[in-house]
Amino acid sequence: MYPIHHTFGPHATIGFALRSWCLLFQPWKWRNGSARDRLRTTLQQSFGGDVFLFSSGRESLAALFRVMKILNGEEVIVQAYTCVVVPNAIHAAGGVPVYVDVDGDTLNLDVDDVERKITPRTRAVIAQHTFGIPADLKRLRKLCDERKIILIEDCAHTLPDDPASPIARTGEYAIFSFGRDKAISGVTGGAVISRKTDVSAALKESELHAGNLPHSVIARYLLYPLIYRKARALYLIGLGRIYLAMCKKLRLLIPIVTPEEKKGNMILRLQKMPNACAALALYSLKQLPVTNAHRRELTKFYRDECTKYGWNVIPGIETNVPLQKFPLFFKNADGIRGCLKNENIFLDDGWTGCNICPRGTDTDALGYTQEGDCLGVQILSLPTHQNMSLKQAKRLILSLTTHAG
Ligand SMILES: Cc1ncc(COP(=O)(O)O)c(C=O)c1O
């Protein structure tokens, strides 16, 4: 049986991997070509505003903070369950992240706590639609307007296919990630949407003067879908783990978060989104209605099944949401994940056992001040990506009934 996973090339469908394979043999298209502009135009047509592309979501965020001219000591409100690269980008631009409680019903900003934490130094609030669960944009927009604060939407985990959705259309700015396990993927890449003309002009300059990723790095990004498709097949005969260890040893795999980033350091070096990755992201974007329909189907299936078994489904998960992953909470989540590995089920996605993810991040270096329970300790998320079939979802629920009771 194929492994069940969050991170073994979740977007690496046959179509995606074939495109990646073809691009590998066209190095003249790796850095420059028409795909970047086509991706930009498509995003602009869907979401309005001006779109700028960089080599990752974190760079897009850092580029935005830089042109917003966050002065030393100005504060940016961010939720206390997030990825280390978000506070790192704030620090890199000279700002101070202020951590706000997470609403347990939605895993998003607790808007009451946002209100409490606003000071005269607050410049912006980042609304992260965690795992695709929509943040309370109505209340946040109203609050930001009243207090003259900028609203930035972090859409790394979601990309709406419904033109009426307020997601990515409410903030003055929004960022997207086209990372390997995000809402859509170009293996790497990121975008900022700006709805302010002065900031758009500065972002245009930033993108124009951004550097290029080395060819050796782009080649490894293009290899990524192929490596993971092979790894999944090799897991069938028990060789997947050795194969992946070998690829890691040969440095064919680029880590999503580096050891330096886990220590709270980000080098603010802006780089262009490679044209080859833009071509993959464009393909992924064209598949969005199909991808989101699949995510909706699995979200509904998990929601119904988990409710049936009396597991803790948070109220923020509505039936029709295309979740990037389906969060559940169990007291011994780590223990359950450990048992599931024996059945070729790998549910560690980097968002477990920590508040600032991944596990092992130096929270002191990030000025993390929140007290109380660690939300990520009990979390156990279920995959909804395209390589996860309904049949596999049924197998996963069955295994969970054995280990979680
Ligand atoms: C919530 C959130 N925002 C932003 C990012 C940055 O995306 P990228 O990996 O493309 O830098 C990530 C992931 O790393 C994320 O999880």
Coordinates of C-alpha atoms and ligand atoms in Angstrom, one line a residue:
M1 CA 0.0 0.0 0.0
Y2 CA 1.2 3.5 -0.8
P3 CA 2.2 5.5 2.2
I4 CA -0.1 8.1 3.7
H5 CA 1.7 11.3 4.3
H6 CA 1.6 15.1 4.4
T7 CA 5.0 15.9 3.0
F8 CA 6.1 13.3 0.4
G9 CA 5.5 15.5 -2.6
P10 CA 1.8 16.2 -1.9
H11 CA 1.4 18.1 -5.2
A12 CA 3.5 15.6 -7.2
T13 CA 0.7 14.2 -9.4
I14 CA 1.7 12.5 -12.7
G15 CA 0.9 15.8 -14.6
F16 CA 3.0 17.9 -12.2
A17 CA 5.9 15.4 -12.2
L18 CA 5.9 15.2 -16.0
R19 CA 6.1 19.0 -16.3
S20 CA 8.9 19.0 -13.8
W21 CA 10.7 16.3 -15.8
C22 CA 10.4 18.2 -19.1
L23 CA 11.6 21.5 -17.5
L24 CA 14.7 19.7 -16.2
F25 CA 15.8 19.3 -19.8
Q26 CA 15.2 22.9 -20.7
P27 CA 17.6 24.9 -18.5
W28 CA 17.2 28.0 -20.6
K29 CA 13.6 28.2 -19.1
W30 CA 14.8 27.8 -15.5
R31 CA 15.4 31.4 -14.6
N32 CA 13.6 33.5 -17.3
G33 CA 10.6 33.0 -19.6
S34 CA 7.0 33.9 -20.0
A35 CA 5.6 31.7 -17.2
R36 CA 6.4 34.3 -14.5
D37 CA 4.3 37.0 -16.2
R38 CA 1.5 34.6 -17.0
L39 CA 1.3 33.6 -13.3
R40 CA 1.4 37.2 -12.3
T41 CA -1.4 38.1 -14.8
T42 CA -3.6 35.2 -13.7
L43 CA -3.3 36.1 -10.0
Q44 CA -4.0 39.7 -10.8
Q45 CA -7.1 38.8 -12.7
S46 CA -8.3 36.5 -9.9
F47 CA -7.6 38.7 -6.9
G48 CA -7.1 42.3 -8.2
G49 CA -4.2 44.4 -6.9
D50 CA -0.6 44.3 -8.2
V51 CA 1.3 41.0 -7.9
F52 CA 5.0 40.6 -7.3
L53 CA 6.8 37.3 -7.3
F54 CA 9.8 36.1 -5.2
S55 CA 11.4 32.8 -4.6
S56 CA 9.4 32.0 -1.4
G57 CA 6.5 33.1 0.7
R58 CA 8.8 34.2 3.5
E59 CA 10.8 36.4 1.0
S60 CA 7.5 37.9 -0.2
L61 CA 6.6 38.8 3.3
A62 CA 10.0 40.2 4.1
A63 CA 10.0 42.2 0.8
L64 CA 6.6 43.7 1.8
F65 CA 7.8 44.6 5.3
R66 CA 10.9 46.2 3.8
V67 CA 9.0 48.5 1.5
M68 CA 6.4 49.3 4.1
K69 CA 9.4 50.8 6.0
I70 CA 8.7 49.2 9.3
L71 CA 10.7 51.4 11.7
N72 CA 12.8 49.9 14.5
G73 CA 10.6 48.8 17.3
E74 CA 7.3 49.0 15.3
E75 CA 5.1 46.1 16.0
V76 CA 3.4 43.5 13.8
I77 CA 0.7 41.3 15.4
V78 CA 1.0 37.6 14.6
Q79 CA -0.8 34.6 16.0
A80 CA 0.9 32.4 18.6
Y81 CA 0.6 29.3 16.4
T82 CA 2.6 29.9 13.2
C83 CA 5.7 29.0 11.2
V84 CA 9.1 30.4 12.4
V85 CA 9.6 32.1 9.0
V86 CA 6.8 34.6 9.7
P87 CA 8.3 36.2 12.9
N88 CA 11.7 35.8 11.2
A89 CA 10.5 38.0 8.3
I90 CA 9.3 40.6 10.8
H91 CA 12.6 40.7 12.6
A92 CA 14.6 40.8 9.4
A93 CA 12.8 44.0 8.4
G94 CA 13.4 45.6 11.8
G95 CA 10.0 45.0 13.3
V96 CA 8.9 43.3 16.5
P97 CA 6.5 40.4 16.4
V98 CA 3.7 40.6 19.0
Y99 CA 2.2 37.2 19.7
V100 CA -1.6 37.0 20.1
D101 CA -3.7 34.1 21.5
V102 CA -5.1 31.6 19.1
D103 CA -8.8 31.0 19.0
G104 CA -9.2 27.3 19.7
D105 CA -12.3 27.1 17.5
T106 CA -10.5 28.2 14.4
L107 CA -6.8 28.0 15.0
N108 CA -6.7 31.6 13.9
L109 CA -6.1 35.0 15.6
D110 CA -8.3 35.6 18.7
V111 CA -9.6 39.0 17.7
D112 CA -10.3 40.0 21.3
D113 CA -6.7 39.4 22.1
V114 CA -5.6 41.4 19.0
E115 CA -7.6 44.3 20.3
R116 CA -5.9 44.0 23.7
K117 CA -2.4 43.9 22.2
I118 CA -2.7 46.9 19.9
T119 CA -0.4 49.7 21.0
P120 CA 0.5 53.1 19.4
R121 CA 3.5 51.2 17.8
T122 CA 1.4 48.6 16.0
R123 CA 1.8 48.9 12.2
A124 CA 0.1 45.7 11.0
V125 CA -1.8 42.6 11.8
I126 CA -1.2 39.3 10.0
A127 CA -4.3 37.2 9.5
Q128 CA -3.2 33.6 8.8
H129 CA -5.9 31.3 7.5
T130 CA -4.5 28.3 9.3
F131 CA -4.7 25.1 7.3
G132 CA -7.3 26.9 5.2
I133 CA -9.7 27.7 8.0
P134 CA -10.8 31.3 7.2
A135 CA -9.8 34.0 9.7
D136 CA -12.5 36.4 11.0
L137 CA -11.8 38.9 8.2
K138 CA -14.9 41.0 8.8
R139 CA -14.0 41.8 12.4
L140 CA -10.3 42.2 11.6
R141 CA -11.0 44.6 8.7
K142 CA -13.3 46.7 11.0
L143 CA -10.7 46.7 13.8
C144 CA -7.8 47.6 11.5
D145 CA -9.9 50.5 9.9
E146 CA -10.8 51.9 13.3
R147 CA -7.3 51.7 14.6
K148 CA -5.6 52.7 11.3
I149 CA -3.6 49.5 11.1
I150 CA -2.6 47.6 8.1
L151 CA -4.2 44.1 7.5
I152 CA -2.0 41.5 5.8
E153 CA -3.4 38.2 4.8
D154 CA -1.1 35.2 5.0
C155 CA -2.6 32.8 2.4
A156 CA 0.2 30.2 2.5
H157 CA -2.4 27.6 3.5
T158 CA -5.3 28.5 1.2
L159 CA -6.2 29.7 -2.2
P160 CA -9.9 30.3 -2.8
D161 CA -11.4 29.1 -6.1
D162 CA -14.6 31.1 -5.4
P163 CA -14.5 34.6 -6.8
A164 CA -16.9 35.7 -4.0
S165 CA -14.5 34.6 -1.3
P166 CA -13.1 37.5 0.9
I167 CA -9.9 35.5 1.4
A168 CA -6.9 37.3 -0.3
R169 CA -9.3 40.2 -1.2
T170 CA -9.8 41.9 2.2
G171 CA -6.3 42.9 3.4
E172 CA -4.3 45.9 1.9
Y173 CA -1.8 43.1 1.2
A174 CA -1.8 39.4 0.9
I175 CA 1.0 36.9 0.5
F176 CA 1.0 33.5 -1.1
S177 CA 3.4 30.6 -0.9
F178 CA 4.0 28.2 -3.7
G179 CA 6.0 25.9 -1.5
R180 CA 5.9 22.1 -1.7
D181 CA 3.0 21.4 0.6
K182 CA 1.0 24.6 0.3
A183 CA -2.4 25.4 -1.2
I184 CA -0.9 25.2 -4.7
S185 CA 2.7 24.5 -5.5
G186 CA 5.6 25.5 -7.8
V187 CA 7.9 23.5 -5.5
T188 CA 9.1 26.9 -4.4
G189 CA 7.9 30.5 -4.9
G190 CA 5.8 33.2 -3.3
A191 CA 3.8 36.3 -4.2
V192 CA 2.7 39.5 -2.6
I193 CA -0.5 41.2 -3.7
S194 CA -0.5 44.9 -3.0
R195 CA -3.4 47.3 -3.2
K196 CA -1.5 50.5 -2.4
T197 CA 0.1 52.3 -5.3
D198 CA 3.2 53.6 -3.5
V199 CA 4.0 50.2 -2.0
S200 CA 3.4 48.5 -5.4
A201 CA 5.9 50.9 -7.0
A202 CA 8.5 50.0 -4.4
L203 CA 7.8 46.3 -4.7
K204 CA 8.2 46.5 -8.4
E205 CA 11.7 47.9 -7.9
S206 CA 12.4 45.1 -5.3
E207 CA 11.4 42.4 -7.7
L208 CA 13.3 44.0 -10.6
H209 CA 16.6 44.1 -8.5
A210 CA 16.1 40.7 -6.9
G211 CA 18.8 38.1 -7.6
N212 CA 18.4 34.7 -9.3
L213 CA 18.6 31.4 -7.6
P214 CA 21.6 29.3 -8.7
H215 CA 20.9 26.8 -11.4
S216 CA 22.0 24.0 -9.0
V217 CA 19.2 25.0 -6.6
I218 CA 16.6 25.2 -9.3
A219 CA 17.6 21.8 -10.6
R220 CA 17.1 20.3 -7.2
Y221 CA 13.6 21.9 -6.9
L222 CA 12.7 20.4 -10.3
L223 CA 14.0 17.0 -9.1
Y224 CA 11.9 17.1 -6.0
P225 CA 8.5 15.8 -7.4
L226 CA 10.4 13.0 -9.2
I227 CA 12.3 12.0 -6.1
Y228 CA 9.1 11.8 -4.0
R229 CA 7.1 9.9 -6.6
K230 CA 9.9 7.3 -6.7
A231 CA 10.1 7.3 -2.9
R232 CA 6.4 6.6 -2.6
A233 CA 6.7 3.7 -5.0
L234 CA 9.8 2.4 -3.1
Y235 CA 7.9 2.4 0.2
L236 CA 5.8 -0.4 -1.3
I237 CA 8.8 -2.7 -1.2
G238 CA 10.3 -1.3 2.0
L239 CA 13.0 0.7 0.4
G240 CA 11.5 4.2 0.5
R241 CA 13.2 5.3 3.8
I242 CA 16.7 4.2 2.6
Y243 CA 16.1 6.0 -0.8
L244 CA 15.1 9.2 0.9
A245 CA 18.0 9.0 3.3
M246 CA 20.3 8.6 0.3
C247 CA 18.8 11.6 -1.4
K248 CA 19.3 13.7 1.7
K249 CA 22.9 12.6 2.0
L250 CA 23.5 13.6 -1.6
R251 CA 21.9 17.0 -0.7
L252 CA 19.3 16.5 -3.4
L253 CA 16.6 17.6 -1.0
I254 CA 16.4 21.2 0.1
P255 CA 15.1 21.7 3.7
I256 CA 11.9 23.8 4.0
V257 CA 13.3 25.5 7.2
T258 CA 17.1 25.7 7.7
P259 CA 18.8 25.3 11.1
E260 CA 19.7 29.0 11.0
E261 CA 16.0 29.9 10.5
K262 CA 15.1 27.7 13.5
K263 CA 17.5 29.9 15.6
G264 CA 15.5 33.0 14.5
N265 CA 17.8 34.2 11.8
M266 CA 16.7 35.2 8.3
I267 CA 19.1 36.6 5.7
L268 CA 17.1 39.3 3.9
R269 CA 18.2 38.4 0.4
L270 CA 15.4 38.8 -2.2
Q271 CA 15.4 36.4 -5.1
K272 CA 13.2 36.1 -8.2
M273 CA 10.8 33.3 -8.5
P274 CA 12.4 30.9 -11.0
N275 CA 10.5 30.8 -14.3
A276 CA 10.4 27.0 -14.2
C277 CA 8.8 27.1 -10.7
A278 CA 6.3 29.7 -12.0
A279 CA 5.4 27.3 -14.8
L280 CA 4.7 24.6 -12.2
A281 CA 2.7 27.0 -10.0
L282 CA 0.7 28.1 -13.1
Y283 CA -0.2 24.4 -13.8
S284 CA -1.1 24.0 -10.1
L285 CA -3.2 27.1 -10.3
K286 CA -5.1 25.8 -13.3
Q287 CA -5.8 22.6 -11.3
L288 CA -7.2 24.7 -8.4
P289 CA -10.9 23.9 -8.8
V290 CA -10.1 20.2 -9.0
T291 CA -7.6 20.4 -6.1
N292 CA -10.1 22.3 -3.9
A293 CA -13.0 20.0 -4.8
H294 CA -10.9 17.1 -3.7
R295 CA -9.9 18.9 -0.5
R296 CA -13.6 19.7 0.2
E297 CA -14.5 16.1 -0.3
L298 CA -11.9 14.8 2.1
T299 CA -12.7 17.6 4.6
K300 CA -16.3 16.6 4.6
F301 CA -15.5 12.9 4.9
Y302 CA -13.1 13.5 7.9
R303 CA -15.6 15.8 9.5
D304 CA -18.4 13.3 9.3
E305 CA -16.3 10.4 10.4
C306 CA -14.6 12.2 13.3
T307 CA -17.9 13.4 14.5
K308 CA -19.2 9.9 14.4
Y309 CA -16.4 8.6 16.5
G310 CA -16.7 11.6 19.0
W311 CA -13.3 13.0 18.2
N312 CA -12.7 16.7 18.8
V313 CA -13.6 18.5 15.6
I314 CA -13.2 22.2 16.0
P315 CA -16.3 24.3 15.2
G316 CA -14.4 26.5 12.7
I317 CA -14.3 23.7 10.2
E318 CA -17.4 24.1 8.0
T319 CA -18.3 21.3 5.6
N320 CA -17.6 23.3 2.4
V321 CA -14.1 24.4 3.3
P322 CA -11.2 23.1 1.2
L323 CA -8.8 22.5 4.1
Q324 CA -5.1 22.1 3.4
K325 CA -5.1 19.6 6.2
F326 CA -7.7 18.5 8.8
P327 CA -6.7 19.2 12.4
L328 CA -7.8 16.9 15.2
F329 CA -6.7 16.9 18.8
F330 CA -5.6 13.9 20.9
K331 CA -3.9 13.9 24.3
N332 CA -1.3 11.5 23.1
A333 CA -0.9 12.7 19.5
D334 CA 2.8 12.0 19.4
G335 CA 2.2 8.4 20.5
I336 CA -0.5 7.8 17.9
R337 CA 1.7 9.2 15.2
G338 CA 4.5 6.8 16.3
C339 CA 2.1 3.8 16.1
L340 CA 0.8 4.8 12.7
K341 CA 4.3 4.9 11.2
N342 CA 4.4 1.1 11.5
E343 CA 1.5 1.1 9.0
N344 CA 3.2 3.4 6.5
I345 CA 1.2 6.4 7.8
F346 CA 3.4 9.5 8.3
L347 CA 1.5 12.4 9.9
D348 CA 4.3 14.6 11.1
D349 CA 3.9 17.8 9.1
G350 CA 6.2 20.2 11.1
W351 CA 3.2 21.7 12.9
T352 CA 3.3 19.2 15.8
G353 CA 4.7 19.5 19.3
C354 CA 5.3 23.2 19.1
N355 CA 3.6 26.6 18.9
I356 CA 6.2 28.2 16.7
C357 CA 6.9 25.6 14.1
P358 CA 8.8 23.4 13.4
R359 CA 9.7 21.7 16.6
G360 CA 13.0 22.7 18.0
T361 CA 12.7 26.4 17.0
D362 CA 14.4 28.7 19.5
T363 CA 11.3 30.6 20.7
D364 CA 13.4 32.9 23.0
A365 CA 15.3 34.2 20.0
L366 CA 11.9 35.0 18.5
G367 CA 10.8 37.0 21.5
Y368 CA 8.0 34.5 22.1
T369 CA 6.1 35.5 25.2
Q370 CA 2.9 33.5 25.2
E371 CA 2.3 31.4 28.3
G372 CA -0.1 28.5 28.7
D373 CA -0.8 25.3 26.9
C374 CA 1.0 24.4 23.7
L375 CA -1.7 24.0 21.0
G376 CA 0.6 22.0 18.8
V377 CA 1.3 19.3 21.4
Q378 CA -2.1 17.6 20.9
I379 CA -2.6 18.3 17.2
L380 CA -2.8 15.4 14.7
S381 CA -3.7 16.6 11.2
L382 CA -5.1 14.4 8.4
P383 CA -4.0 15.0 4.8
T384 CA -6.3 16.3 2.1
H385 CA -3.9 16.7 -0.8
Q386 CA -4.3 15.4 -4.3
N387 CA -2.2 12.3 -3.8
M388 CA -4.4 11.3 -0.8
S389 CA -7.3 9.2 -2.2
L390 CA -10.7 8.7 -0.5
K391 CA -9.7 5.1 -0.1
Q392 CA -6.6 6.1 1.8
A393 CA -8.6 8.5 3.9
K394 CA -10.9 5.5 4.9
R395 CA -7.8 3.4 5.7
L396 CA -6.5 6.3 7.9
I397 CA -9.7 6.7 9.8
L398 CA -9.8 2.9 10.4
S399 CA -6.2 2.9 11.7
L400 CA -7.1 5.9 13.9
T401 CA -10.0 4.0 15.5
T402 CA -7.5 1.4 16.6
H403 CA -4.9 3.7 18.0
A404 CA -7.0 6.7 19.2
G405 CA -10.0 4.7 20.5
Ligands
LIG1 C1 1.7 30.3 7.7 C2 2.9 30.4 6.8 N1 3.2 31.6 6.2 C3 4.2 31.7 5.4 C4 5.0 30.7 5.1 C5 6.2 30.9 4.1 O1 6.1 30.2 3.0 P1 7.4 29.7 2.2 O2 7.7 28.3 2.7 O3 7.1 29.7 0.8 O4 8.5 30.6 2.5 C6 4.7 29.4 5.6 C7 5.5 28.2 5.3 O5 6.7 28.0 5.4 C8 3.6 29.3 6.5 O6 3.3 28.1 7.0

